[in-house]
CSV table of C-alpha atoms (C1' of nucleotides) in Angstrom, one decimal:
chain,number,residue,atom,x,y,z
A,1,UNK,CA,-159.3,-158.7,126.4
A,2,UNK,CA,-163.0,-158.3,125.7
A,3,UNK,CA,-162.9,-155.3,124.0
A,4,UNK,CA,-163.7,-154.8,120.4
A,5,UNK,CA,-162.2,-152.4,118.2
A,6,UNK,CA,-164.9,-150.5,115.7
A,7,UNK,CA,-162.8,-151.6,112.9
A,8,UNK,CA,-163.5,-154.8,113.5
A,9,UNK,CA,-167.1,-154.0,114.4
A,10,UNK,CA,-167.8,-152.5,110.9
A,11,UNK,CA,-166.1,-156.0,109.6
A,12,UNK,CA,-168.1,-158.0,112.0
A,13,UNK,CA,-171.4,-155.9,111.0
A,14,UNK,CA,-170.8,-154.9,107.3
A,15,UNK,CA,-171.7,-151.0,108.7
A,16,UNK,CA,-169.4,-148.2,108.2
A,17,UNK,CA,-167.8,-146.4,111.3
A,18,UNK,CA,-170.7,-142.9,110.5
A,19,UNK,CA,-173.3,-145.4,111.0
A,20,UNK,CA,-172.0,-147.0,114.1
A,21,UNK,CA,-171.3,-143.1,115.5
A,22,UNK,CA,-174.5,-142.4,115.2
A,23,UNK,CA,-176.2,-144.8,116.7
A,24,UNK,CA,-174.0,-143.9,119.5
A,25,UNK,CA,-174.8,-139.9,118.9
A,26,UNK,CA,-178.5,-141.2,119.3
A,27,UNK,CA,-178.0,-143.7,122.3
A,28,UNK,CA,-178.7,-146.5,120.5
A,29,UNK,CA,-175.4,-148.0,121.4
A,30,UNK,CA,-172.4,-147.5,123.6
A,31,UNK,CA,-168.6,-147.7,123.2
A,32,UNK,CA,-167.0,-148.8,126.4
A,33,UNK,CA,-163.3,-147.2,125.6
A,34,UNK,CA,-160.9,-145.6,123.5
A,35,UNK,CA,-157.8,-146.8,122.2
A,36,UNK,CA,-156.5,-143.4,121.2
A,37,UNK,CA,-159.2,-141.8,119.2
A,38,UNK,CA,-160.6,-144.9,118.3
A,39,UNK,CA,-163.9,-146.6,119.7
A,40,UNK,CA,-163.6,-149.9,121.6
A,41,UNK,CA,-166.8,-151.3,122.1
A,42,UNK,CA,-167.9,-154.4,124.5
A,43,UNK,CA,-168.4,-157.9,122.9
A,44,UNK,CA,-172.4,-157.8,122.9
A,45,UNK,CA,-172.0,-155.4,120.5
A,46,UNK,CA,-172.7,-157.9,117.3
A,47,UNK,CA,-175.1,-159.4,119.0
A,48,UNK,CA,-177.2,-155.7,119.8
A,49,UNK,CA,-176.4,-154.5,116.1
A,50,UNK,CA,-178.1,-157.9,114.6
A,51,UNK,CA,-180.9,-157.2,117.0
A,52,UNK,CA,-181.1,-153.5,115.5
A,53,UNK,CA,-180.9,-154.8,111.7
A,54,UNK,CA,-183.4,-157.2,112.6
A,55,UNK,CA,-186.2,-154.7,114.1
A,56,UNK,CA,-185.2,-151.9,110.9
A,57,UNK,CA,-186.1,-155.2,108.7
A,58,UNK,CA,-189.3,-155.2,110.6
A,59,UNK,CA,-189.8,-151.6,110.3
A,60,UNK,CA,-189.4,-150.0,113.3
A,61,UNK,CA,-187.8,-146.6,113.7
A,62,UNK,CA,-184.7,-146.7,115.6
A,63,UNK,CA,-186.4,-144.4,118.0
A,64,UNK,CA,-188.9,-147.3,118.3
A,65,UNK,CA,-186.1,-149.9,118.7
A,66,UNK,CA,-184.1,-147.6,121.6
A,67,UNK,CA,-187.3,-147.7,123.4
A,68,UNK,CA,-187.6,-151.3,123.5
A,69,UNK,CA,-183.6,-152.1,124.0
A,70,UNK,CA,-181.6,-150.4,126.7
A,71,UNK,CA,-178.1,-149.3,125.3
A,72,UNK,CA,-176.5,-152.9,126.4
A,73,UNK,CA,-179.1,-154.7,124.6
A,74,UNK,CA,-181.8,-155.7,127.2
A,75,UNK,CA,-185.2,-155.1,126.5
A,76,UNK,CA,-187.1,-152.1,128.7
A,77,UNK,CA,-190.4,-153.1,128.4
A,78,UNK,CA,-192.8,-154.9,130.3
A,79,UNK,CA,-194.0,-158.4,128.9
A,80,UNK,CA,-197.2,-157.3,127.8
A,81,UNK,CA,-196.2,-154.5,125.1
A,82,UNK,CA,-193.5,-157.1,123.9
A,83,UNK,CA,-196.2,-159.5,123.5
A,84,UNK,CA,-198.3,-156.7,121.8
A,85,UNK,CA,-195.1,-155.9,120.0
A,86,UNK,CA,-195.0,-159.9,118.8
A,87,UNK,CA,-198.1,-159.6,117.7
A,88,UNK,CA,-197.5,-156.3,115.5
A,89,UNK,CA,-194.9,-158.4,114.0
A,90,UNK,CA,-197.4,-161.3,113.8
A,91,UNK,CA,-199.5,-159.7,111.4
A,92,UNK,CA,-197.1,-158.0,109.2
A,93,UNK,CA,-195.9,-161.2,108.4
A,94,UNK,CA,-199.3,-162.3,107.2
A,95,UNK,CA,-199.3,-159.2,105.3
A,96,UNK,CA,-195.8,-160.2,103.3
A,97,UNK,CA,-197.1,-163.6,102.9
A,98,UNK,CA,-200.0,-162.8,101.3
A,99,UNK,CA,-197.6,-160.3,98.8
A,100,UNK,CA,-195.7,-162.9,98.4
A,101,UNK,CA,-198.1,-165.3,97.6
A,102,UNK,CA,-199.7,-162.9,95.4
A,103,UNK,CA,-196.3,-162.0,93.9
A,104,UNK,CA,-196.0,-165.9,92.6
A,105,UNK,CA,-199.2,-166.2,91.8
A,106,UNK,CA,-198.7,-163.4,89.1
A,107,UNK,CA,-195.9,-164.9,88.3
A,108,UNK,CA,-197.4,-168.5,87.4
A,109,UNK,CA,-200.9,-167.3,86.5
A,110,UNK,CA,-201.9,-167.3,82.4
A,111,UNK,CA,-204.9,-164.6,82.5
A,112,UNK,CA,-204.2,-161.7,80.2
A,113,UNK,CA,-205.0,-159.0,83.1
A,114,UNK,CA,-204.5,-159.7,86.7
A,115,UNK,CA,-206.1,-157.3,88.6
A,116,UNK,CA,-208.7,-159.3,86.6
A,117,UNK,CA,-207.7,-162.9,87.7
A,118,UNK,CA,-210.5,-163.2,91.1
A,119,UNK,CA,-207.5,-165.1,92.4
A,120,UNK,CA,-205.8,-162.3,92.2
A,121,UNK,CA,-208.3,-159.7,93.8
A,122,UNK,CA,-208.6,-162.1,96.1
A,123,UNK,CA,-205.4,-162.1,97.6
A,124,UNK,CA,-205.1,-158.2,97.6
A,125,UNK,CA,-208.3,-157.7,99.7
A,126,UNK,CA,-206.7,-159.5,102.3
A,127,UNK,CA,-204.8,-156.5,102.1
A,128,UNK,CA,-206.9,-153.6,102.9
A,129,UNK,CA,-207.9,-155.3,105.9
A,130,UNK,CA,-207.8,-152.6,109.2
A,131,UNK,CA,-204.5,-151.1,108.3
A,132,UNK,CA,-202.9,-150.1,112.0
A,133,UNK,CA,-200.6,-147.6,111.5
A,134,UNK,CA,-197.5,-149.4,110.9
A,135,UNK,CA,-194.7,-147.1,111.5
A,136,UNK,CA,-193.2,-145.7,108.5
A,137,UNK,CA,-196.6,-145.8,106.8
A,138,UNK,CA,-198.7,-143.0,108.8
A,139,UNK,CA,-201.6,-142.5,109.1
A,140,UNK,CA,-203.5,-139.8,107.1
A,141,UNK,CA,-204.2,-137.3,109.7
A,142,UNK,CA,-207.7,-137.0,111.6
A,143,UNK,CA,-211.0,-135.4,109.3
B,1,UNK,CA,-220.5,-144.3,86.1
B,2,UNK,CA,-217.2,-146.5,86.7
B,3,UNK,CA,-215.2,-143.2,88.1
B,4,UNK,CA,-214.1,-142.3,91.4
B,5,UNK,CA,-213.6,-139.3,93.0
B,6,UNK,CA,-210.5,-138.1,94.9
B,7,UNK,CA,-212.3,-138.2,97.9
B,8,UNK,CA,-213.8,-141.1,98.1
B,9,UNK,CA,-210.2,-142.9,97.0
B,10,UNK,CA,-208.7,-141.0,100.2
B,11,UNK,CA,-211.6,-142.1,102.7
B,12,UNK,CA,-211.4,-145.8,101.4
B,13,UNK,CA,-207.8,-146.2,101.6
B,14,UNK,CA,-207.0,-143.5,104.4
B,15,UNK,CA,-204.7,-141.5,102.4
B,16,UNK,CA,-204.7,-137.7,102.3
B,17,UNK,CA,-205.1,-136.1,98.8
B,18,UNK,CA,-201.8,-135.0,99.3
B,19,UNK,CA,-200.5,-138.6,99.3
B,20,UNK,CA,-202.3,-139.2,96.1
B,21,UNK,CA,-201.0,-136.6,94.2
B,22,UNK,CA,-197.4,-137.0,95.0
B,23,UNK,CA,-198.0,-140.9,93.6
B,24,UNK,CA,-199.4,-139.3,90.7
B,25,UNK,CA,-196.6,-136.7,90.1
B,26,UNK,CA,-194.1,-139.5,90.6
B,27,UNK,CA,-195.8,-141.9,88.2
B,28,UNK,CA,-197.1,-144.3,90.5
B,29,UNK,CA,-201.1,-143.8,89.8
B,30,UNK,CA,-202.5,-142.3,87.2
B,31,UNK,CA,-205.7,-140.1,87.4
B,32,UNK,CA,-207.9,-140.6,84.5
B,33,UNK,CA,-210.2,-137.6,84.3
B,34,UNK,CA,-211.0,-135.0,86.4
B,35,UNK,CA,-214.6,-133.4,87.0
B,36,UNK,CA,-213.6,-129.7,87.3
B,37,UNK,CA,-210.3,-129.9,89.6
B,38,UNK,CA,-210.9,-132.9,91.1
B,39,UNK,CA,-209.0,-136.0,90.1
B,40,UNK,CA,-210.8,-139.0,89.3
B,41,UNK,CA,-209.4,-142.5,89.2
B,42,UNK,CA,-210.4,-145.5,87.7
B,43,UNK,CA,-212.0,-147.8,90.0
B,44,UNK,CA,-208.5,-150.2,90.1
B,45,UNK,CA,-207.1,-147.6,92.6
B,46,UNK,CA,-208.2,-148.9,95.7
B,47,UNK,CA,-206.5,-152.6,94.7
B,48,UNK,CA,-203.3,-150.6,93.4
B,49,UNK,CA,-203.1,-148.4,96.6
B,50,UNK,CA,-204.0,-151.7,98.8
B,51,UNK,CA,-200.8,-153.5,96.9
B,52,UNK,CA,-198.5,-150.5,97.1
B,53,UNK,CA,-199.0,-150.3,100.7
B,54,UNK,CA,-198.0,-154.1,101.1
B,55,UNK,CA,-195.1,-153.6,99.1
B,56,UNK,CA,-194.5,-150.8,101.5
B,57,UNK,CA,-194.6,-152.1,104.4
B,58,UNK,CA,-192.8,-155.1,103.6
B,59,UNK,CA,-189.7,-152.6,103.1
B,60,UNK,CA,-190.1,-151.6,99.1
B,61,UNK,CA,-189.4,-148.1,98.2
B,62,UNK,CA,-192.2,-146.3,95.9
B,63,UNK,CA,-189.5,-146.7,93.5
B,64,UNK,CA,-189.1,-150.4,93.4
B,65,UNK,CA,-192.6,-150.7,93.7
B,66,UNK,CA,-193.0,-148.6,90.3
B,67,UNK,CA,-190.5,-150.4,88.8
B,68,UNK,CA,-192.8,-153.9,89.6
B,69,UNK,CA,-195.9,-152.3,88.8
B,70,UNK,CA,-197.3,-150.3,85.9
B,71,UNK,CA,-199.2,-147.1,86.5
B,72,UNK,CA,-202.4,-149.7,86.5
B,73,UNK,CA,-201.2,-152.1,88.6
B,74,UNK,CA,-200.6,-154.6,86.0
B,75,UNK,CA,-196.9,-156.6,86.7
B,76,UNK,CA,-193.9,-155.5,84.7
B,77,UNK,CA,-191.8,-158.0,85.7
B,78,UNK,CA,-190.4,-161.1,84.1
B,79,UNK,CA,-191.5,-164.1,86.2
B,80,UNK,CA,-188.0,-164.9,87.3
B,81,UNK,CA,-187.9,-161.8,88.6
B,82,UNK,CA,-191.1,-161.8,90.3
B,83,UNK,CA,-190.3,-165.5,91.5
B,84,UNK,CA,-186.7,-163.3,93.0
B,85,UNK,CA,-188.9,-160.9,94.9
B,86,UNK,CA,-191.5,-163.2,96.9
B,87,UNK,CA,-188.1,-165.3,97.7
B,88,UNK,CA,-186.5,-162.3,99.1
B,89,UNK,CA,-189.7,-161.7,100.6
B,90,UNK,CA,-189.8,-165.2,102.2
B,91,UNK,CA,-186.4,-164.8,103.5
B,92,UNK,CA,-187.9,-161.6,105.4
B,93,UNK,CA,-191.2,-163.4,106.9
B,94,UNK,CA,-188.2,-166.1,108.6
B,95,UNK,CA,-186.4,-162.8,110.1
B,96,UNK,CA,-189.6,-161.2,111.3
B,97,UNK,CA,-190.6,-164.6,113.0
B,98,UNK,CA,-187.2,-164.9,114.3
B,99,UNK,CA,-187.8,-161.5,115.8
B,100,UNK,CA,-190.9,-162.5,117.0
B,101,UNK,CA,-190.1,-165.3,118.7
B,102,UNK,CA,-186.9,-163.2,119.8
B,103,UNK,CA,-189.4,-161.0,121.8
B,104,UNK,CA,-192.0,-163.9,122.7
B,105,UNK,CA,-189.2,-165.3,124.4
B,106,UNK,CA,-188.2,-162.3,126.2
B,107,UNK,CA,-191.0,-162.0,127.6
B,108,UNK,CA,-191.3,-165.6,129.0
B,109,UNK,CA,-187.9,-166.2,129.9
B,110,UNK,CA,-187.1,-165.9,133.6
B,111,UNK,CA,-183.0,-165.1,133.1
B,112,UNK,CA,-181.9,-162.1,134.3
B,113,UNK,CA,-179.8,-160.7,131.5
B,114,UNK,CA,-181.0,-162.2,128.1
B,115,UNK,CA,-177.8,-161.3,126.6
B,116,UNK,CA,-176.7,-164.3,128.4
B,117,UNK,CA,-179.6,-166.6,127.5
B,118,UNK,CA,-178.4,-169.3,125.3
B,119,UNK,CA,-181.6,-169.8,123.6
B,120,UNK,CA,-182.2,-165.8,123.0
B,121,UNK,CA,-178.7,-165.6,121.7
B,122,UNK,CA,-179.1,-169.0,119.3
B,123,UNK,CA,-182.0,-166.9,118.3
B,124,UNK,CA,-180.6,-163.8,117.6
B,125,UNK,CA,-177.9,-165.6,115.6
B,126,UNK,CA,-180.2,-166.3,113.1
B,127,UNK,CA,-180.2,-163.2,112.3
B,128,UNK,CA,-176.2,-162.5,111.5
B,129,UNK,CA,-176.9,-164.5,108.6
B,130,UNK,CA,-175.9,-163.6,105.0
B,131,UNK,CA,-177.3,-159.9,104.9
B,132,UNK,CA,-178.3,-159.2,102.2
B,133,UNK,CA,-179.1,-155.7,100.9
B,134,UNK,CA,-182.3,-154.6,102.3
B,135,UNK,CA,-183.3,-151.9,100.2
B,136,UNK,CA,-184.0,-149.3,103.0
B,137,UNK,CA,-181.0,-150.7,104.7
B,138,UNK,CA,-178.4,-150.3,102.6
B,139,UNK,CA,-175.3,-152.0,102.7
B,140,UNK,CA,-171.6,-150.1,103.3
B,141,UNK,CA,-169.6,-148.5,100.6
B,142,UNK,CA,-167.4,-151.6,99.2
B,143,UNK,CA,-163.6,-151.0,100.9
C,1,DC,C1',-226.2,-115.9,92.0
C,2,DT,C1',-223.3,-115.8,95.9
C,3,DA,C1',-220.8,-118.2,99.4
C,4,DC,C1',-218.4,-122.2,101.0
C,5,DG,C1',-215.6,-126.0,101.3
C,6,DA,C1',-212.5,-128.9,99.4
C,7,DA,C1',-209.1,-129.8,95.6
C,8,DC,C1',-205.9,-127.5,92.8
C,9,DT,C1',-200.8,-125.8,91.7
C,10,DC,C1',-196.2,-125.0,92.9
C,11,DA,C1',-192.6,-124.1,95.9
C,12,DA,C1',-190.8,-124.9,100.1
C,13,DG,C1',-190.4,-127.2,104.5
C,14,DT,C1',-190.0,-131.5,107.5
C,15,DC,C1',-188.3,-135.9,109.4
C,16,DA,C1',-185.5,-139.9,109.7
C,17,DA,C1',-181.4,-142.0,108.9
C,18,DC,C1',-177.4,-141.5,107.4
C,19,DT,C1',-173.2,-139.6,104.6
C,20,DT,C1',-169.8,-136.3,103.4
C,21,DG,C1',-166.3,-132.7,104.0
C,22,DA,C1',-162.9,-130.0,106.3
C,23,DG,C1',-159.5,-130.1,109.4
C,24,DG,C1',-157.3,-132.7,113.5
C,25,DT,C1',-155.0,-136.7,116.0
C,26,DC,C1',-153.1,-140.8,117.1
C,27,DA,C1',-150.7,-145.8,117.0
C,28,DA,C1',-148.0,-148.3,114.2
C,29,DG,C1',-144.8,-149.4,110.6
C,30,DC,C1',-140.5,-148.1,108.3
D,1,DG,C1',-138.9,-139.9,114.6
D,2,DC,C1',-141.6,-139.2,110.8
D,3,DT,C1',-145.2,-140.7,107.6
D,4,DT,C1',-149.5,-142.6,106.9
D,5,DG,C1',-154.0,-144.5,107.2
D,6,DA,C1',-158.0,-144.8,109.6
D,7,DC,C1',-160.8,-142.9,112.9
D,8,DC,C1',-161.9,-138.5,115.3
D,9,DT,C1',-165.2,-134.0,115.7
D,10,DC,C1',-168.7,-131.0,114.1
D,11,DA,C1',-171.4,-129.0,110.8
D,12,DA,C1',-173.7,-129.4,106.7
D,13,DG,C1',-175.6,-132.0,102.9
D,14,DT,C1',-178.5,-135.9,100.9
D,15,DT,C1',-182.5,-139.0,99.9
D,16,DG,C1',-187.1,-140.7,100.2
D,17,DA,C1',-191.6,-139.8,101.3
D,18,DC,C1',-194.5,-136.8,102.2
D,19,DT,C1',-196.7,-132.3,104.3
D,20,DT,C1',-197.6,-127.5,104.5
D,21,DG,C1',-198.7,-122.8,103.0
D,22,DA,C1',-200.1,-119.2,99.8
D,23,DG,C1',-203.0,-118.1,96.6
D,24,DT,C1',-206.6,-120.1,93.0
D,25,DT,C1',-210.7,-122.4,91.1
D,26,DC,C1',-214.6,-125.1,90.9
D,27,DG,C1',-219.3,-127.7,91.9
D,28,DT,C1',-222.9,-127.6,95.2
D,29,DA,C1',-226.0,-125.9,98.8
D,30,DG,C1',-228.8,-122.0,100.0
DNA sequence: CTACGAACTCAAGTCAACTTGAGGTCAAGC
DNA sequence: GCTTGACCTCAAGTTGACTTGAGTTCGTAG
């Protein structure tokens, strides 16, 4: 049989049983059965959960991520805003390169005060760059 | 003069004064004068507020972030530590692009249900990988 | 010197994403 | 056939990161 217990889903996923009702109370995911009381979900369900770590790892709201996924997994939108989506993620990554490489640089580099170090600056003003509003980092609202 | 006024901090970094002074109250800034009510910083702030929205939006809370950084943006951390972060941080830039390329794919690929794509699935597999604790996503409650 | 606009303080409210608690139910083991 | 453990429902609580509102206080323009 096909179907996968939510016991062995919260194994499987390393989430507890609240979070996994939830995102079924928010129609993020589905469960396919009971067996009793308990949930039985279908065996994409792994699959869909990785696929929601993945985009809350990338910052997107898990409103953000039901838009993009139907409840089975498949993507809703058109080719275009995942491309635009791609790209989002395109430049974030950029973004946590630069930390990171700012991150070891501090790490490695002798000078007494880094926000002195023109390395340093360097590397940061890469940062204030057109900040997009990125999700969970609003905007400040309109003067 | 080498101070800044609340104001102009908000309009370069697109932060409401609000946002500023909850940083402040939680020890993440520090104003260093004030010219009647008005907060003035020192003219680090933009840098500091540039590097605390990096850490941000690669998934830090304000608390981690306080605990790298000192109230003037100078590094607390040992190196090995800091060497730990940009590797934790490197292991999220290979998830993004996975997602990325997840979507990219998505976009491109002519099979009707993705969820049956063996590419999009190899892909997506990537991701099931050794989770690790990701701040903001936080692991379950040991059994 | 008065008016204004913008910051100020402090408490309270909001939102997302979960978790927790009280009380109930079921399938399986003994 | 009864006990038990794990999941169930539903409502309420929690945490992080801010925002909002009421009432106050300045510096600057007029």
């Amino acid at each position: 049989m096909k179907l996968v217990d939510i016991a062995e889903v919260c194994e499987r996923s390393g989430l507890p049983p609240s979070t996994l009702r939830y995102y079924e109370e928010i129609g993020l995911v589905e469960s396919v059965a009971r067996h009793g009381l308990r949930r039985q979900f279908g065996p994409e369900i792994t699959l869909q959960l990785a696929l929601i770590s993945l985009g809350r790892s990338a910052g997107f709201s898990l409103g953000e991520i039901g838009a993009m996924f139907a409840r089975d997994g498949v993507p809703k939108l058109p080719r275009d805003a995942l491309h635009a989506k791609a790209d989002d993620l395109d430049a974030q990554i950029k973004e946590l390169t630069t930390l990171s490489n700012a991150l070891r640089h501090v790490a490695d580099c002798p000078a007494p005060s880094h926000m002195e170090c023109p390395r340093f600056r360097k590397l940061l003003n890469l940062a204030k760059k057109p900040r997009r509003a990125n999700k969970h980092i609003k905007a400040s609202k309109p003067a």
